[in-house]
Coordinates of C-alpha atoms in Angstrom, one line a residue:
Chain A
X1 CA 176.7 -63.1 109.2
X2 CA 176.2 -65.9 111.7
X3 CA 176.4 -63.8 114.4
X4 CA 173.8 -61.7 113.1
X5 CA 172.2 -64.5 112.4
X6 CA 171.7 -65.8 116.4
X7 CA 170.9 -61.5 117.0
X8 CA 167.7 -61.7 115.2
X9 CA 167.7 -65.9 116.4
X10 CA 167.6 -63.8 119.8
X11 CA 165.5 -60.6 118.4
X12 CA 162.8 -62.9 117.7
X13 CA 162.9 -65.0 120.7
X14 CA 162.6 -61.9 123.1
X15 CA 159.7 -60.5 121.3
X16 CA 158.1 -63.8 121.4
X17 CA 158.9 -64.6 124.8
X18 CA 157.5 -61.1 125.4
X19 CA 154.6 -61.2 123.8
X20 CA 154.1 -64.8 125.8
X21 CA 154.3 -63.1 128.8
X22 CA 152.0 -59.8 126.9
X23 CA 149.2 -62.8 126.3
X24 CA 149.4 -64.5 129.9
X25 CA 148.9 -61.2 132.1
X26 CA 145.7 -60.4 129.2
X27 CA 144.5 -64.5 130.1
X28 CA 144.8 -63.8 133.9
X29 CA 142.9 -59.8 133.3
X30 CA 140.6 -61.7 131.6
X31 CA 139.8 -64.3 134.1
X32 CA 140.7 -61.7 137.4
X33 CA 138.4 -58.5 135.9
X34 CA 134.5 -60.9 136.3
X35 CA 135.3 -61.6 139.5
X36 CA 136.3 -58.4 140.3
X37 CA 132.6 -57.3 140.2
X38 CA 131.6 -60.1 142.0
X39 CA 128.8 -58.7 144.6
X40 CA 131.4 -60.6 147.3
X41 CA 134.5 -59.0 145.6
X42 CA 133.2 -55.3 145.5
X43 CA 131.9 -55.3 148.7
X44 CA 134.8 -57.2 150.4
X45 CA 137.2 -54.5 148.1
X46 CA 134.8 -51.4 149.7
X47 CA 135.3 -53.0 153.0
X48 CA 139.3 -53.2 152.3
X49 CA 140.1 -50.0 150.3
X50 CA 138.0 -47.9 153.5
X51 CA 140.3 -49.3 156.0
X52 CA 143.5 -48.6 153.5
X53 CA 141.9 -45.0 153.3
X54 CA 141.7 -44.9 156.8
X55 CA 145.1 -46.3 157.8
X56 CA 146.4 -43.5 155.6
X57 CA 144.7 -40.7 156.6
X58 CA 143.7 -41.7 160.1
X59 CA 142.8 -37.4 160.4
X60 CA 139.6 -38.3 158.5
X61 CA 137.7 -40.0 161.5
X62 CA 140.1 -39.1 164.6
X63 CA 142.1 -36.0 165.9
X64 CA 143.9 -37.8 167.8
X65 CA 147.9 -38.5 166.5
X66 CA 149.8 -42.1 167.0
X67 CA 151.8 -40.7 170.0
X68 CA 148.2 -39.6 171.7
X69 CA 147.0 -42.5 171.2
X70 CA 150.0 -44.1 173.3
X71 CA 149.9 -41.5 175.8
X72 CA 148.8 -41.6 179.4
X73 CA 145.3 -39.1 179.8
X74 CA 142.4 -38.8 182.5
X75 CA 139.3 -40.5 182.2
X76 CA 140.5 -44.1 181.6
X77 CA 137.5 -46.0 180.9
X78 CA 135.0 -43.5 180.8
X79 CA 132.2 -44.1 178.6
X80 CA 131.9 -42.6 175.2
X81 CA 131.3 -38.7 174.3
X82 CA 132.3 -35.5 172.1
X83 CA 135.5 -35.7 172.9
X84 CA 135.6 -39.5 173.1
X85 CA 133.5 -40.9 170.3
X86 CA 133.5 -45.1 171.1
X87 CA 135.1 -43.8 174.8
X88 CA 137.9 -44.5 176.1
X89 CA 140.0 -47.3 177.6
X90 CA 143.2 -48.1 179.3
X91 CA 145.3 -44.9 180.9
X92 CA 142.2 -43.1 179.0
X93 CA 143.7 -43.6 175.8
X94 CA 140.9 -43.0 173.0
X95 CA 139.2 -45.9 171.5
X96 CA 137.8 -45.2 168.2
X97 CA 142.3 -43.6 167.1
X98 CA 143.5 -46.6 168.7
X99 CA 141.8 -48.9 166.2
X100 CA 142.4 -46.6 163.6
X101 CA 146.2 -46.9 163.9
X102 CA 145.6 -50.8 165.4
X103 CA 143.8 -51.6 162.0
X104 CA 147.0 -49.9 160.5
X105 CA 149.5 -51.6 161.8
X106 CA 147.4 -54.9 161.2
X107 CA 147.4 -54.1 157.6
X108 CA 150.6 -53.7 157.1
X109 CA 152.3 -56.0 158.7
X110 CA 149.9 -59.1 157.4
X111 CA 150.7 -56.9 153.8
X112 CA 153.6 -57.7 154.4
X113 CA 154.0 -60.6 155.3
X114 CA 151.9 -62.0 152.6
X115 CA 154.3 -60.5 150.3
X116 CA 157.5 -62.1 152.4
X117 CA 155.5 -64.9 151.9
X118 CA 154.3 -64.9 148.0
X119 CA 157.9 -63.8 147.1
X120 CA 159.8 -66.9 149.2
X121 CA 157.1 -69.4 147.9
X122 CA 157.7 -68.0 143.7
X123 CA 161.4 -68.6 144.7
X124 CA 160.9 -71.9 146.3
X125 CA 157.9 -73.6 144.7
X126 CA 159.3 -73.3 141.3
X127 CA 161.6 -76.3 142.2
X128 CA 159.3 -77.9 144.2
X129 CA 157.1 -77.6 141.0
X130 CA 159.6 -79.5 138.8
X131 CA 160.6 -82.1 141.4
X132 CA 157.0 -82.2 142.4
X133 CA 156.2 -83.6 138.1
X134 CA 160.0 -85.1 137.8
X135 CA 160.0 -87.1 140.0
X136 CA 156.2 -87.3 141.4
X137 CA 156.9 -87.7 144.5
X138 CA 153.6 -85.9 146.2
X139 CA 153.4 -81.8 147.1
X140 CA 152.7 -82.5 150.5
X141 CA 155.4 -84.4 151.0
X142 CA 158.1 -82.1 150.2
X143 CA 157.0 -79.5 151.5
X144 CA 156.0 -81.3 154.9
X145 CA 159.5 -79.6 156.9
X146 CA 158.1 -76.2 156.0
X147 CA 154.7 -76.7 157.3
X148 CA 156.0 -78.8 160.4
X149 CA 157.3 -75.6 161.7
X150 CA 154.1 -74.4 164.2
X151 CA 153.4 -71.1 164.4
X152 CA 153.5 -71.4 168.5
X153 CA 156.9 -72.0 167.9
X154 CA 158.3 -69.5 165.8
X155 CA 156.6 -66.5 167.6
X156 CA 158.2 -67.8 171.0
X157 CA 161.5 -67.6 169.2
X158 CA 161.3 -63.8 167.6
X159 CA 159.6 -63.2 171.0
X160 CA 162.9 -63.9 172.2
X161 CA 165.7 -62.9 169.5
X162 CA 163.7 -60.0 167.6
X163 CA 162.0 -56.4 167.5
X164 CA 159.0 -57.5 167.4
X165 CA 157.7 -55.7 164.2
X166 CA 160.3 -57.7 162.4
X167 CA 158.0 -60.8 163.5
X168 CA 156.3 -59.7 159.8
X169 CA 159.3 -62.1 158.1
X170 CA 158.4 -64.9 160.1
X171 CA 154.6 -65.0 159.7
X172 CA 155.9 -63.9 155.3
X173 CA 158.5 -67.6 156.3
X174 CA 155.8 -69.9 157.7
X175 CA 153.3 -67.9 154.3
X176 CA 155.5 -70.1 152.5
X177 CA 154.7 -73.1 152.3
X178 CA 150.8 -72.1 151.6
X179 CA 152.0 -70.0 148.9
X180 CA 154.0 -73.2 147.6
X181 CA 151.0 -76.2 147.9
X182 CA 149.0 -73.2 146.0
X183 CA 151.9 -73.0 142.9
X184 CA 153.9 -76.9 143.3
X185 CA 150.5 -78.4 141.7
X186 CA 150.1 -75.8 139.1
X187 CA 151.2 -75.6 135.4
X188 CA 154.1 -73.5 135.2
X189 CA 153.0 -70.3 133.7
X190 CA 152.0 -67.0 135.0
X191 CA 148.2 -67.3 133.8
X192 CA 148.5 -71.2 135.9
X193 CA 150.1 -69.4 139.1
X194 CA 148.3 -65.9 138.7
X195 CA 144.7 -68.3 138.2
X196 CA 145.4 -70.0 141.4
X197 CA 146.5 -67.8 143.7
X198 CA 145.7 -64.7 143.3
X199 CA 142.3 -65.9 144.7
X200 CA 143.9 -66.7 147.9
X201 CA 145.6 -64.0 149.0
X202 CA 142.6 -62.6 150.6
X203 CA 142.0 -65.6 152.5
X204 CA 145.7 -65.3 153.1
X205 CA 145.5 -62.1 154.4
X206 CA 142.8 -61.8 156.3
X207 CA 143.6 -65.4 158.7
X208 CA 147.5 -63.7 159.2
X209 CA 145.2 -60.5 160.3
X210 CA 143.2 -62.9 162.7
X211 CA 146.9 -64.8 164.4
X212 CA 148.5 -61.6 164.8
X213 CA 145.4 -60.3 166.9
X214 CA 145.7 -63.7 168.4
X215 CA 149.3 -63.8 169.2
X216 CA 148.6 -60.2 170.5
X217 CA 145.8 -60.9 173.1
X218 CA 148.2 -63.8 174.4
X219 CA 150.2 -60.7 175.2
X220 CA 153.2 -62.7 173.0
X221 CA 153.8 -59.2 170.3
X222 CA 156.5 -57.3 171.7
X223 CA 157.0 -53.8 169.8
X224 CA 156.0 -50.8 171.9
X225 CA 152.9 -50.6 168.7
X226 CA 149.6 -50.5 169.2
X227 CA 147.7 -53.9 168.7
X228 CA 143.5 -55.0 169.3
X229 CA 144.0 -57.9 170.4
X230 CA 145.9 -56.4 173.3
X231 CA 143.8 -54.3 173.3
X232 CA 140.8 -56.9 174.0
X233 CA 143.0 -58.6 175.9
X234 CA 143.1 -56.0 178.5
X235 CA 140.0 -54.1 178.0
X236 CA 137.9 -58.0 178.8
X237 CA 139.3 -57.3 182.4
X238 CA 136.4 -54.3 182.7
X239 CA 134.0 -55.4 180.3
X240 CA 131.1 -55.6 182.8
X241 CA 132.4 -52.1 183.6
X242 CA 133.6 -50.7 180.0
X243 CA 131.9 -52.4 177.6
X244 CA 132.5 -49.7 174.5
X245 CA 136.7 -50.7 174.9
X246 CA 135.7 -54.5 173.9
X247 CA 133.0 -54.8 171.9
X248 CA 134.3 -51.8 169.4
X249 CA 137.9 -53.2 169.1
X250 CA 136.3 -56.9 168.4
X251 CA 133.6 -54.9 165.8
X252 CA 136.6 -53.2 163.9
X253 CA 138.2 -56.1 163.6
X254 CA 135.7 -58.6 162.3
X255 CA 134.6 -55.8 159.6
X256 CA 138.2 -55.7 158.3
X257 CA 138.4 -59.6 158.5
X258 CA 134.6 -59.7 156.6
X259 CA 135.8 -58.1 154.2
X260 CA 138.9 -59.8 153.4
X261 CA 137.2 -63.2 153.2
X262 CA 133.9 -62.6 151.2
X263 CA 136.1 -60.7 148.7
X264 CA 138.6 -64.4 148.7
X265 CA 134.5 -65.8 148.2
X266 CA 134.2 -63.5 145.0
X267 CA 137.0 -64.1 143.8
X268 CA 136.2 -67.7 143.2
X269 CA 132.9 -67.7 141.8
X270 CA 133.2 -68.6 138.4
X271 CA 131.3 -65.8 135.4
X272 CA 128.6 -68.8 134.9
X273 CA 127.9 -68.9 138.8
X274 CA 127.0 -65.4 139.2
X275 CA 124.6 -65.7 136.3
X276 CA 123.0 -68.8 138.4
X277 CA 123.0 -66.7 142.0
X278 CA 121.3 -64.1 139.3
X279 CA 118.6 -66.3 138.0
X280 CA 118.2 -68.1 141.6
Chain B
X1 CA 152.2 -106.4 149.3
X2 CA 155.3 -104.9 148.0
X3 CA 154.3 -101.6 147.1
X4 CA 152.4 -101.8 151.0
X5 CA 155.7 -102.5 152.2
X6 CA 157.5 -100.1 150.1
X7 CA 155.0 -97.5 150.8
X8 CA 155.7 -98.2 154.9
X9 CA 159.5 -97.9 154.5
X10 CA 159.3 -94.7 152.6
X11 CA 156.5 -93.5 155.5
X12 CA 159.4 -94.6 158.5
X13 CA 162.7 -93.0 156.4
X14 CA 159.9 -90.2 156.0
X15 CA 159.3 -89.9 160.0
X16 CA 162.5 -90.6 160.8
X17 CA 163.2 -87.0 158.6
X18 CA 161.0 -85.2 160.2
X19 CA 162.2 -86.2 163.8
X20 CA 165.9 -85.1 162.9
X21 CA 164.9 -81.9 161.4
X22 CA 162.6 -81.6 165.3
X23 CA 165.6 -82.2 167.0
X24 CA 167.9 -79.0 165.1
X25 CA 165.1 -76.5 165.0
X26 CA 164.1 -77.5 169.1
X27 CA 167.8 -77.3 169.4
X28 CA 168.9 -74.5 167.6
X29 CA 166.0 -72.1 169.0
X30 CA 166.7 -73.9 173.2
X31 CA 169.8 -72.0 173.0
X32 CA 168.6 -68.0 172.2
X33 CA 166.1 -68.7 174.7
X34 CA 166.2 -66.0 178.1
X35 CA 167.3 -67.8 181.1
X36 CA 170.2 -69.9 182.4
X37 CA 170.1 -73.5 182.6
X38 CA 172.2 -73.9 185.2
X39 CA 171.0 -71.9 187.4
X40 CA 167.7 -74.5 188.4
X41 CA 170.8 -76.5 189.3
X42 CA 172.3 -73.6 192.1
X43 CA 171.5 -73.5 195.7
X44 CA 169.2 -69.8 195.8
X45 CA 171.5 -67.4 197.7
X46 CA 174.6 -65.8 195.8
X47 CA 175.9 -67.4 192.9
X48 CA 178.9 -69.8 193.7
X49 CA 180.9 -69.0 190.1
X50 CA 182.7 -72.0 190.6
X51 CA 179.9 -74.5 191.0
X52 CA 178.5 -72.5 188.4
X53 CA 181.2 -73.6 185.6
X54 CA 180.6 -76.8 187.4
X55 CA 177.2 -77.0 186.3
X56 CA 177.5 -75.8 182.7
X57 CA 180.6 -79.1 182.8
X58 CA 178.6 -81.2 183.6
X59 CA 175.4 -79.8 181.5
X60 CA 177.6 -79.7 178.7
X61 CA 177.2 -76.5 177.8
X62 CA 181.1 -75.6 176.9
X63 CA 181.4 -78.8 174.3
X64 CA 181.1 -78.1 171.1
X65 CA 178.3 -77.7 169.5
X66 CA 178.1 -81.0 167.8
X67 CA 178.6 -82.4 171.0
X68 CA 176.1 -80.3 173.1
X69 CA 173.6 -81.6 170.2
X70 CA 173.6 -85.5 171.1
X71 CA 173.9 -83.9 174.7
X72 CA 170.3 -83.0 174.0
X73 CA 168.7 -85.3 171.8
X74 CA 169.4 -88.1 174.1
X75 CA 168.2 -86.2 177.1
X76 CA 165.0 -85.2 175.5
X77 CA 164.0 -88.7 174.0
X78 CA 165.0 -90.2 177.2
X79 CA 163.3 -88.1 179.6
X80 CA 165.5 -86.1 180.9
X81 CA 164.4 -82.6 181.0
X82 CA 165.6 -81.3 184.1
X83 CA 164.1 -79.5 187.0
X84 CA 162.0 -76.2 187.2
X85 CA 164.5 -73.2 187.9
X86 CA 161.3 -70.4 189.4
X87 CA 158.0 -72.6 189.3
X88 CA 158.2 -75.6 191.6
X89 CA 161.9 -74.6 192.2
X90 CA 163.6 -77.8 191.8
X91 CA 160.4 -80.4 190.4
X92 CA 161.2 -82.0 187.4
X93 CA 160.1 -80.3 184.3
X94 CA 158.8 -84.0 182.9
X95 CA 156.6 -83.9 185.3
X96 CA 155.6 -80.3 184.9
X97 CA 154.9 -81.0 181.5
X98 CA 153.6 -84.2 181.5
X99 CA 150.8 -82.9 183.4
X100 CA 149.8 -79.8 181.4
X101 CA 150.1 -81.9 178.2
X102 CA 148.0 -84.5 179.4
X103 CA 145.2 -81.0 180.7
X104 CA 145.7 -79.7 177.2
X105 CA 144.6 -83.3 175.2
X106 CA 141.7 -83.8 177.8
X107 CA 140.9 -79.8 176.8
X108 CA 141.6 -80.6 173.3
X109 CA 140.0 -84.0 172.0
X110 CA 136.7 -83.9 172.6
X111 CA 136.5 -80.6 170.2
X112 CA 138.5 -81.5 167.6
X113 CA 136.7 -85.0 166.9
X114 CA 133.4 -82.9 167.3
X115 CA 134.9 -79.9 165.0
X116 CA 135.8 -82.7 162.6
X117 CA 132.6 -84.3 161.9
X118 CA 130.5 -80.9 162.2
X119 CA 133.2 -78.9 159.9
X120 CA 133.1 -81.7 156.9
X121 CA 129.3 -81.9 157.7
X122 CA 128.5 -78.7 157.2
X123 CA 130.8 -77.5 154.8
X124 CA 129.6 -79.5 152.1
X125 CA 126.1 -78.7 152.8
X126 CA 127.8 -75.2 152.0
X127 CA 128.9 -76.2 148.3
X128 CA 126.6 -78.3 148.0
X129 CA 123.8 -76.8 145.3
X130 CA 125.4 -73.2 145.8
X131 CA 124.1 -71.2 143.6
X132 CA 120.6 -71.0 145.6
X133 CA 119.3 -68.3 147.3
X134 CA 119.5 -70.0 151.0
X135 CA 122.4 -70.8 150.3
X136 CA 124.2 -67.7 149.8
X137 CA 123.0 -66.8 153.4
X138 CA 124.3 -69.6 154.7
X139 CA 127.7 -68.9 153.0
X140 CA 128.3 -65.4 154.2
X141 CA 127.3 -66.6 157.3
X142 CA 130.4 -68.7 157.5
X143 CA 132.1 -66.2 156.4
X144 CA 131.5 -64.0 159.2
X145 CA 131.8 -66.9 161.3
X146 CA 135.2 -66.9 160.6
X147 CA 135.7 -64.0 161.4
X148 CA 134.9 -64.2 164.5
X149 CA 138.2 -64.4 166.4
X150 CA 138.3 -66.8 169.7
X151 CA 139.0 -65.0 172.2
X152 CA 134.9 -62.9 171.7
X153 CA 133.5 -66.1 170.8
X154 CA 135.0 -67.3 174.7
X155 CA 134.4 -64.5 176.4
X156 CA 130.7 -64.1 174.7
X157 CA 130.6 -68.1 176.0
X158 CA 131.4 -67.2 179.1
X159 CA 130.1 -63.8 179.6
X160 CA 126.1 -65.1 179.0
X161 CA 126.4 -68.8 180.3
X162 CA 129.0 -67.3 183.4
X163 CA 127.3 -64.5 184.3
X164 CA 124.5 -63.4 182.7
X165 CA 122.8 -67.6 183.4
X166 CA 125.5 -68.8 186.0
X167 CA 124.2 -72.2 185.3
X168 CA 128.3 -73.1 184.4
X169 CA 131.6 -72.2 185.4
X170 CA 133.3 -69.4 184.2
X171 CA 137.0 -70.8 184.6
X172 CA 139.4 -72.6 186.2
X173 CA 139.0 -76.9 186.6
X174 CA 137.6 -77.6 189.7
X175 CA 135.0 -76.3 192.3
X176 CA 136.0 -74.1 195.4
X177 CA 135.9 -77.1 197.9
X178 CA 137.6 -79.8 195.9
X179 CA 141.0 -81.0 196.2
X180 CA 143.2 -82.3 193.3
X181 CA 143.8 -86.2 193.1
X182 CA 147.2 -87.7 193.9
X183 CA 149.7 -87.7 191.2
X184 CA 149.9 -90.6 189.6
X185 CA 150.1 -90.6 185.8
X186 CA 149.7 -86.9 186.0
X187 CA 146.2 -86.7 184.3
X188 CA 143.4 -86.4 186.2
X189 CA 140.6 -88.3 184.9
X190 CA 142.8 -91.5 185.4
X191 CA 144.1 -90.6 188.5
X192 CA 140.8 -89.3 190.2
X193 CA 139.0 -92.9 189.0
X194 CA 142.8 -94.7 190.4
X195 CA 142.7 -92.8 193.7
X196 CA 138.9 -93.2 194.4
X197 CA 137.8 -89.9 194.1
X198 CA 135.5 -90.0 191.2
X199 CA 133.9 -87.1 192.1
X200 CA 136.0 -85.5 190.9
X201 CA 135.7 -86.5 187.3
X202 CA 132.0 -84.5 186.9
X203 CA 133.4 -82.1 188.3
X204 CA 136.4 -81.2 186.3
X205 CA 133.7 -82.2 182.9
X206 CA 131.5 -79.7 184.2
X207 CA 134.0 -77.3 184.4
X208 CA 135.4 -78.3 180.9
X209 CA 132.0 -77.5 179.3
X210 CA 132.4 -73.3 178.0
X211 CA 135.9 -74.2 177.1
X212 CA 134.8 -77.3 175.1
X213 CA 132.2 -75.2 173.8
X214 CA 134.2 -72.0 172.7
X215 CA 137.0 -74.8 171.0
X216 CA 134.1 -76.5 169.0
X217 CA 133.0 -74.0 167.1
X218 CA 136.4 -72.1 166.1
X219 CA 137.1 -75.2 164.9
X220 CA 133.8 -76.6 163.3
X221 CA 134.3 -73.1 161.3
X222 CA 137.6 -73.5 160.6
X223 CA 137.4 -77.1 158.8
X224 CA 134.0 -75.9 157.1
X225 CA 136.4 -73.1 155.4
X226 CA 139.0 -76.1 154.6
X227 CA 136.0 -78.1 153.2
X228 CA 134.5 -74.9 151.4
X229 CA 139.2 -74.7 149.7
X230 CA 139.2 -78.4 148.8
X231 CA 135.0 -78.3 147.6
X232 CA 135.3 -81.3 148.7
X233 CA 131.6 -83.0 147.4
X234 CA 131.9 -86.6 148.3
X235 CA 134.4 -88.7 150.1
X236 CA 134.5 -91.8 147.8
X237 CA 138.2 -91.7 145.3
X238 CA 136.9 -90.0 143.0
X239 CA 138.1 -91.4 138.7
X240 CA 139.8 -88.4 138.0
X241 CA 142.7 -88.7 140.7
X242 CA 144.7 -85.7 140.0
X243 CA 141.5 -83.6 140.2
X244 CA 140.9 -85.6 144.3
X245 CA 140.8 -83.6 146.9
X246 CA 141.1 -85.8 149.8
X247 CA 144.3 -85.6 150.3
X248 CA 145.3 -81.8 150.8
X249 CA 142.4 -81.6 152.5
X250 CA 143.9 -84.6 154.3
X251 CA 147.5 -82.3 154.9
X252 CA 146.1 -79.4 155.4
X253 CA 143.6 -80.7 158.7
X254 CA 147.7 -82.3 159.9
X255 CA 149.2 -79.1 158.8
X256 CA 146.6 -76.5 160.1
X257 CA 147.9 -78.5 163.6
X258 CA 149.1 -75.3 164.0
X259 CA 146.4 -73.0 164.2
X260 CA 144.3 -75.2 166.0
X261 CA 147.1 -75.1 168.6
X262 CA 146.6 -71.2 168.5
X263 CA 142.6 -71.8 169.0
X264 CA 143.8 -74.4 172.1
X265 CA 146.0 -71.5 173.7
X266 CA 143.3 -68.6 173.5
X267 CA 141.0 -71.0 174.8
X268 CA 143.3 -72.0 177.8
X269 CA 144.1 -68.4 178.8
X270 CA 140.1 -67.2 179.2
X271 CA 139.1 -70.4 180.9
X272 CA 142.5 -69.5 183.0
X273 CA 143.1 -73.3 182.3
X274 CA 146.1 -75.7 183.3
X275 CA 147.4 -76.8 180.2
X276 CA 150.3 -76.7 178.0
X277 CA 149.9 -73.1 177.0
X278 CA 149.2 -71.7 180.2
X279 CA 152.4 -73.6 182.1
X280 CA 154.4 -72.2 178.4
X281 CA 153.5 -68.6 179.2
X282 CA 153.6 -68.9 183.3
X283 CA 157.6 -71.0 182.5
X284 CA 158.1 -67.5 179.5
X285 CA 157.5 -64.8 182.7
X286 CA 159.8 -66.6 185.0
X287 CA 162.1 -67.7 183.2
X288 CA 162.3 -71.2 183.8
X289 CA 164.7 -71.9 181.4
X290 CA 163.9 -76.2 180.8
X291 CA 160.3 -76.0 180.9
X292 CA 161.0 -73.8 178.2
X293 CA 163.0 -76.4 176.6
X294 CA 160.6 -78.9 177.4
X295 CA 158.0 -77.5 176.2
X296 CA 159.4 -76.5 172.4
X297 CA 160.7 -79.9 172.0
X298 CA 156.8 -81.9 172.9
X299 CA 155.5 -79.3 170.7
X300 CA 158.0 -80.4 167.7
X301 CA 157.4 -83.9 168.7
X302 CA 153.3 -83.5 168.4
X303 CA 153.9 -82.4 165.0
X304 CA 156.4 -85.1 164.0
X305 CA 153.4 -87.4 165.0
X306 CA 150.9 -85.7 163.5
X307 CA 152.6 -85.6 160.2
X308 CA 153.4 -89.2 160.5
X309 CA 149.4 -90.0 160.7
X310 CA 148.5 -88.1 158.7
X311 CA 150.9 -89.6 156.3
X312 CA 149.9 -93.3 156.6
X313 CA 146.3 -91.8 156.1
X314 CA 147.4 -90.4 153.0
X315 CA 148.6 -93.9 151.7
X316 CA 146.5 -95.6 153.5
X317 CA 143.5 -94.0 150.9
X318 CA 146.0 -93.5 148.2
X319 CA 146.3 -97.9 148.1
X320 CA 142.7 -97.7 148.8
X321 CA 141.9 -95.5 146.1
X322 CA 143.7 -96.8 143.1
X323 CA 141.9 -100.2 143.6
X324 CA 138.6 -98.9 143.2
X325 CA 139.8 -96.9 140.7
X326 CA 141.2 -100.2 139.4
X327 CA 137.5 -102.0 140.3
X328 CA 135.8 -99.2 138.6
X329 CA 137.8 -99.6 135.7
X330 CA 137.9 -103.1 135.4
X331 CA 133.3 -102.8 135.4
X332 CA 133.3 -100.7 132.6
X333 CA 136.0 -102.7 130.7
X334 CA 133.3 -105.9 131.3
X335 CA 130.2 -103.1 130.2
X336 CA 132.3 -102.5 127.3
X337 CA 132.5 -106.2 126.3
X338 CA 129.2 -107.4 126.7
X339 CA 127.9 -105.1 124.4
X340 CA 130.3 -105.6 121.7

């Protein structure tokens, strides 16, 4: 009889817990939905969605495959034409194809990094949150050693040791303290943590794309894929003769980054602020 | 007084722990770097393997790992950073790195100060009355500014002021025909002053104008975003200590030094300036082992120093905050008593 009472109690506790989790997700949905409807969020989402669709279906905009975008062809630095809408870059490569595949690589790389960062932050952030509240130690002090690993050191380390694309794991490790910092000050609930972290995800991905492009510009990425920063660096030397090879990749990166940053701004706006904006 | 002493001891212990962590980190990385530590000490030509083994023994590379770590730690702390293998063969790395570091500091200090001041000022303007239509424009412009990669800013500035309107030099740190000051401290400005070659100083600053502008713009935009993220509405301590956003902002500026260092690297690359990152790329491309090790150490220690400084600021601010808040509550209490 005690056993059946125990199992009844456990069942009730589990169903209470499930109800609580469900309620928190619903509350989180109520928090995010009005913010997703803000004009800034809609513009940001549209830009990001277009970038994702083009990354998955590049043939919408370019007839050239990934292999063709990394080959060697005649017509290096040639201006835009019917065959090459945005012109040609080094080794005769199509600028538009390089942009599309470069953006696709950046999105994949940086999203994976953000995911690694977020998962890592949840694993270590929750104990730090507990320490922060129980021992009243500042979160900044606890996180300092992790923040201390500077990105340039990390890049050099991975440049030498690991195949280029696994760099995303290390970028993700670098993002762990950033996400952890957001988690440690909040109450430990799905709603509170989600409310804090989710609006920052576009900002963090945007910054990661920016840093990834900067690192590519410096030539520190060792994998043989397409990297927009690297393309911009090589086009820079021919800026006067072939400005299209420099300008268009820069424009593409700016638009994608703008999409992420404006989505971040939209998610930060409360419904009251949106009402005031409409009235203004 | 006791509390201040306690806080100070805490800062010292914390910095020491960070320092040890930085040492372990840079030691670990140094063991995976390309290049060979003994090559810088061997004569040019075919390698005498007996001599090579003797040098590796002398450098401690055949010792147990823990002994290697302590040897590494003592050498780094005492400044015995070895000799360059390929950049300038046999040249002390300490001199190479010191000169590059001072050049990087010349490039960084002015934009950092201006960027912090401008960034906080503009950031606070952009979040005040954020509902007004005009501030929507400011918001969107600041987002566009953030989306502009720093190399684009630098290259555009180079193109406009160095090529279209050739009023400033495109790159480098000195005009053609000018010599270098004798090496005394490693700092171009100080060495020019000490050696009496004062004409080198204005020319140096003239070459730094475009890089300074580039770095200032990038740092300003970055700080504006930080200010907006932390919603710094005031610079005085608030009554609600929990919601006070100055402390996380101060720390975030310190912790964001990695990003600011990345901006510095890009600026040095664009304007071909002989700073720390330029030396690092040279060392990487030429597998100059000791130079890479030394630069890693210097970067790690710089971050420890930065965090030490920001921790001091944090403690000072917390003390100032508590005193201000307790004064405020004393005043409120007196008001209540008067009313009663």
